[in-house]
């Protein structure tokens, strides 16, 4: 629900089927990264608002309107929601671009893909099954029920709000949970616009609730709320640590989708032009503001110089501009803090002795001056122990490393605390599959990069998180298993012995 007051949109949050302000009446500003101006105001939810949302969700979980709904009907609601998102995808994409500054071609494509995530889990809603267990005890009938967890809390970042929300939400609703969502304070609007569609689709009140606010207050109140049965978090690793600590005090399980320092590894037998395009897609698409950014490029010595020439030539051609214009290829960073982080990251790379090959500063074009732009930046001569090779930048900064042997490439690729994704570029089929096994990463792309699907499980190894979203497997994340035992014999055995 939003109203325009002197051209600044005023949003409300959805709690228990009602559109409300924060109980304190406080709001925060949402800024447009291209203009640097406030374009909307959001309710600044406090712990009390979070508690109201969790209580509303708990009530919805027990309400026969949701609990008693047959799974096929849940599927029908999810399909209807997918249809509504499809009808409004262009608008939702525009809202996201205005809020986070990412390209309209990317945000619009993402919002157009979101319906398929709901259709996929709509189809799964009535296929969530338990099992009958063949025990040694022939007089006992044992079976399992796969049941919803209850209230699922979902905390998402600003970079791809609706897509990342759908990663958890579609499976959580298909499984019969109720949900409380907290979008990022930097990009809350699309989740509130989406909430209108959830309401329109006909989900019972309280099944889907949104609280908007800052991480340290609203997010923290969710992480520590004992009424939340599972917490799905997508964001940075430092935030994840705080959330996991708070959740652990209530023994609340978490699903964590975190960042990465993903490598693209290019061998001499690869199609180099495709590998250049894959490298560009990995680090400069979305301005590097993506968890799966391919921010390390590992080049075989034999093709290093030729590859760098092609890469720099393509990078030079990248069109920076208004993210709302279809022809733009690189937009601004989402926040001033992010811009400052990129600038200090580049300084640290220089100080460590990495060789600046391209970029390394803000653009000087006057038409970009108001926005939070940074040049696509390439560092050569990077060693894997440098900060630029180890830490996630979440900006358009690429570090290039050299290797000679396959084992050396694998060792370097794996030598970070992260393990979200990796790209392999080679025409040698044996090598490709060998590396796919050897790399510590939740997703491996061979001769491609930056592709996702609702049907394929997604998540991290090591410090990139735990648990899996997407695919059939994600249903397991949002359900719990109950084992039911039935005595079929007329008499009971020795009561003093465990029946084992
Ligand atoms: P962030 O960790 O700063 O914030 C993510 C969310 O957590 C926001 O909603 C924020 O308000 C909330 N939050 C912040 N502090 C909190 C606290 N103490 N308690 C509870 N909630 C809190 O991340 P960001 O800057 O919004 O996004 C960038 C990060 O997200 C990057 O590290 C990126 O790699 C990661 N990311 C991961 C994936 C993935 O699927 N693996 C996808 C996109 C982004």
PDB file of N, CA, C and O in Angstrom, residues 90 93-94 97 102-110 112 319-331:
ATOM      1  N   UNK A  90       6.905  -5.818 -15.156  1.00  0.00           N
ATOM      2  CA  UNK A  90       7.610  -4.632 -15.664  1.00  0.00           C
ATOM      3  C   UNK A  90       7.644  -3.543 -14.588  1.00  0.00           C
ATOM      4  O   UNK A  90       8.677  -2.937 -14.310  1.00  0.00           O
ATOM      5  N   UNK A  93       9.920  -4.413 -11.724  1.00  0.00           N
ATOM      6  CA  UNK A  93      11.311  -4.217 -12.141  1.00  0.00           C
ATOM      7  C   UNK A  93      11.694  -2.741 -12.059  1.00  0.00           C
ATOM      8  O   UNK A  93      12.794  -2.390 -11.617  1.00  0.00           O
ATOM      9  N   UNK A  94      10.775  -1.868 -12.487  1.00  0.00           N
ATOM     10  CA  UNK A  94      11.065  -0.425 -12.434  1.00  0.00           C
ATOM     11  C   UNK A  94      11.250   0.041 -10.993  1.00  0.00           C
ATOM     12  O   UNK A  94      12.133   0.836 -10.674  1.00  0.00           O
ATOM     13  N   UNK A  97      14.686  -1.048  -9.814  1.00  0.00           N
ATOM     14  CA  UNK A  97      15.751  -0.217 -10.383  1.00  0.00           C
ATOM     15  C   UNK A  97      15.814   1.131  -9.667  1.00  0.00           C
ATOM     16  O   UNK A  97      16.892   1.640  -9.357  1.00  0.00           O
ATOM     17  N   UNK A 102      20.093  -0.918  -9.823  1.00  0.00           N
ATOM     18  CA  UNK A 102      20.569  -1.920 -10.774  1.00  0.00           C
ATOM     19  C   UNK A 102      19.836  -1.763 -12.105  1.00  0.00           C
ATOM     20  O   UNK A 102      18.731  -1.212 -12.165  1.00  0.00           O
ATOM     21  N   UNK A 103      20.454  -2.286 -13.156  1.00  0.00           N
ATOM     22  CA  UNK A 103      19.920  -2.058 -14.505  1.00  0.00           C
ATOM     23  C   UNK A 103      18.485  -2.544 -14.654  1.00  0.00           C
ATOM     24  O   UNK A 103      18.144  -3.630 -14.184  1.00  0.00           O
ATOM     25  N   UNK A 104      17.692  -1.769 -15.393  1.00  0.00           N
ATOM     26  CA  UNK A 104      16.304  -2.181 -15.648  1.00  0.00           C
ATOM     27  C   UNK A 104      16.292  -3.485 -16.446  1.00  0.00           C
ATOM     28  O   UNK A 104      15.435  -4.344 -16.241  1.00  0.00           O
ATOM     29  N   UNK A 105      17.274  -3.667 -17.347  1.00  0.00           N
ATOM     30  CA  UNK A 105      17.249  -4.907 -18.142  1.00  0.00           C
ATOM     31  C   UNK A 105      17.428  -6.121 -17.233  1.00  0.00           C
ATOM     32  O   UNK A 105      16.893  -7.189 -17.493  1.00  0.00           O
ATOM     33  N   UNK A 106      18.191  -5.940 -16.149  1.00  0.00           N
ATOM     34  CA  UNK A 106      18.399  -7.043 -15.192  1.00  0.00           C
ATOM     35  C   UNK A 106      17.183  -7.189 -14.262  1.00  0.00           C
ATOM     36  O   UNK A 106      16.656  -8.276 -14.069  1.00  0.00           O
ATOM     37  N   UNK A 107      16.714  -6.084 -13.684  1.00  0.00           N
ATOM     38  CA  UNK A 107      15.638  -6.181 -12.697  1.00  0.00           C
ATOM     39  C   UNK A 107      14.333  -6.603 -13.375  1.00  0.00           C
ATOM     40  O   UNK A 107      13.550  -7.373 -12.829  1.00  0.00           O
ATOM     41  N   UNK A 108      14.121  -6.100 -14.583  1.00  0.00           N
ATOM     42  CA  UNK A 108      12.912  -6.466 -15.309  1.00  0.00           C
ATOM     43  C   UNK A 108      12.970  -7.965 -15.672  1.00  0.00           C
ATOM     44  O   UNK A 108      11.988  -8.691 -15.505  1.00  0.00           O
ATOM     45  N   UNK A 109      14.136  -8.432 -16.132  1.00  0.00           N
ATOM     46  CA  UNK A 109      14.269  -9.866 -16.474  1.00  0.00           C
ATOM     47  C   UNK A 109      14.069 -10.721 -15.220  1.00  0.00           C
ATOM     48  O   UNK A 109      13.418 -11.771 -15.263  1.00  0.00           O
ATOM     49  N   UNK A 110      14.610 -10.258 -14.091  1.00  0.00           N
ATOM     50  CA  UNK A 110      14.439 -11.039 -12.851  1.00  0.00           C
ATOM     51  C   UNK A 110      12.965 -11.107 -12.455  1.00  0.00           C
ATOM     52  O   UNK A 110      12.454 -12.168 -12.099  1.00  0.00           O
ATOM     53  N   UNK A 112      10.426 -10.830 -14.304  1.00  0.00           N
ATOM     54  CA  UNK A 112       9.676 -11.676 -15.253  1.00  0.00           C
ATOM     55  C   UNK A 112       9.935 -13.164 -14.985  1.00  0.00           C
ATOM     56  O   UNK A 112       9.124 -14.014 -15.340  1.00  0.00           O
ATOM     57  N   UNK A 319      28.873   0.354 -21.461  1.00  0.00           N
ATOM     58  CA  UNK A 319      28.158   1.646 -21.412  1.00  0.00           C
ATOM     59  C   UNK A 319      27.634   1.898 -20.008  1.00  0.00           C
ATOM     60  O   UNK A 319      26.741   1.193 -19.520  1.00  0.00           O
ATOM     61  N   UNK A 320      28.196   2.927 -19.352  1.00  0.00           N
ATOM     62  CA  UNK A 320      27.705   3.288 -18.018  1.00  0.00           C
ATOM     63  C   UNK A 320      26.595   4.307 -18.196  1.00  0.00           C
ATOM     64  O   UNK A 320      26.678   5.172 -19.074  1.00  0.00           O
ATOM     65  N   UNK A 321      25.554   4.225 -17.376  1.00  0.00           N
ATOM     66  CA  UNK A 321      24.493   5.221 -17.536  1.00  0.00           C
ATOM     67  C   UNK A 321      23.312   4.960 -16.644  1.00  0.00           C
ATOM     68  O   UNK A 321      23.357   4.110 -15.731  1.00  0.00           O
ATOM     69  N   UNK A 322      22.253   5.683 -16.924  1.00  0.00           N
ATOM     70  CA  UNK A 322      21.000   5.595 -16.179  1.00  0.00           C
ATOM     71  C   UNK A 322      20.536   4.127 -16.149  1.00  0.00           C
ATOM     72  O   UNK A 322      20.285   3.540 -17.201  1.00  0.00           O
ATOM     73  N   UNK A 323      20.418   3.536 -14.966  1.00  0.00           N
ATOM     74  CA  UNK A 323      20.031   2.123 -14.916  1.00  0.00           C
ATOM     75  C   UNK A 323      18.631   1.879 -15.482  1.00  0.00           C
ATOM     76  O   UNK A 323      18.310   0.751 -15.862  1.00  0.00           O
ATOM     77  N   UNK A 324      17.822   2.944 -15.554  1.00  0.00           N
ATOM     78  CA  UNK A 324      16.463   2.768 -16.080  1.00  0.00           C
ATOM     79  C   UNK A 324      16.448   2.777 -17.606  1.00  0.00           C
ATOM     80  O   UNK A 324      15.404   2.535 -18.208  1.00  0.00           O
ATOM     81  N   UNK A 325      17.599   3.035 -18.252  1.00  0.00           N
ATOM     82  CA  UNK A 325      17.660   3.027 -19.719  1.00  0.00           C
ATOM     83  C   UNK A 325      18.101   1.647 -20.190  1.00  0.00           C
ATOM     84  O   UNK A 325      19.090   1.100 -19.682  1.00  0.00           O
ATOM     85  N   UNK A 326      17.394   1.098 -21.174  1.00  0.00           N
ATOM     86  CA  UNK A 326      17.657  -0.272 -21.616  1.00  0.00           C
ATOM     87  C   UNK A 326      19.073  -0.447 -22.170  1.00  0.00           C
ATOM     88  O   UNK A 326      19.636  -1.532 -22.116  1.00  0.00           O
ATOM     89  N   UNK A 327      19.658   0.624 -22.726  1.00  0.00           N
ATOM     90  CA  UNK A 327      20.979   0.461 -23.349  1.00  0.00           C
ATOM     91  C   UNK A 327      22.131   0.472 -22.327  1.00  0.00           C
ATOM     92  O   UNK A 327      23.244   0.092 -22.643  1.00  0.00           O
ATOM     93  N   UNK A 328      21.863   0.873 -21.094  1.00  0.00           N
ATOM     94  CA  UNK A 328      22.943   0.927 -20.091  1.00  0.00           C
ATOM     95  C   UNK A 328      23.420  -0.478 -19.734  1.00  0.00           C
ATOM     96  O   UNK A 328      22.626  -1.409 -19.654  1.00  0.00           O
ATOM     97  N   UNK A 329      24.734  -0.595 -19.535  1.00  0.00           N
ATOM     98  CA  UNK A 329      25.305  -1.901 -19.162  1.00  0.00           C
ATOM     99  C   UNK A 329      25.880  -1.904 -17.738  1.00  0.00           C
ATOM    100  O   UNK A 329      26.092  -2.961 -17.156  1.00  0.00           O
ATOM    101  N   UNK A 330      26.143  -0.729 -17.223  1.00  0.00           N
ATOM    102  CA  UNK A 330      26.653  -0.645 -15.850  1.00  0.00           C
ATOM    103  C   UNK A 330      26.023   0.572 -15.167  1.00  0.00           C
ATOM    104  O   UNK A 330      26.173   1.698 -15.650  1.00  0.00           O
ATOM    105  N   UNK A 331      25.317   0.315 -14.071  1.00  0.00           N
ATOM    106  CA  UNK A 331      24.654   1.391 -13.342  1.00  0.00           C
ATOM    107  C   UNK A 331      25.472   1.791 -12.123  1.00  0.00           C
ATOM    108  O   UNK A 331      26.622   1.361 -11.944  1.00  0.00           O
TER     109      UNK A 331
END
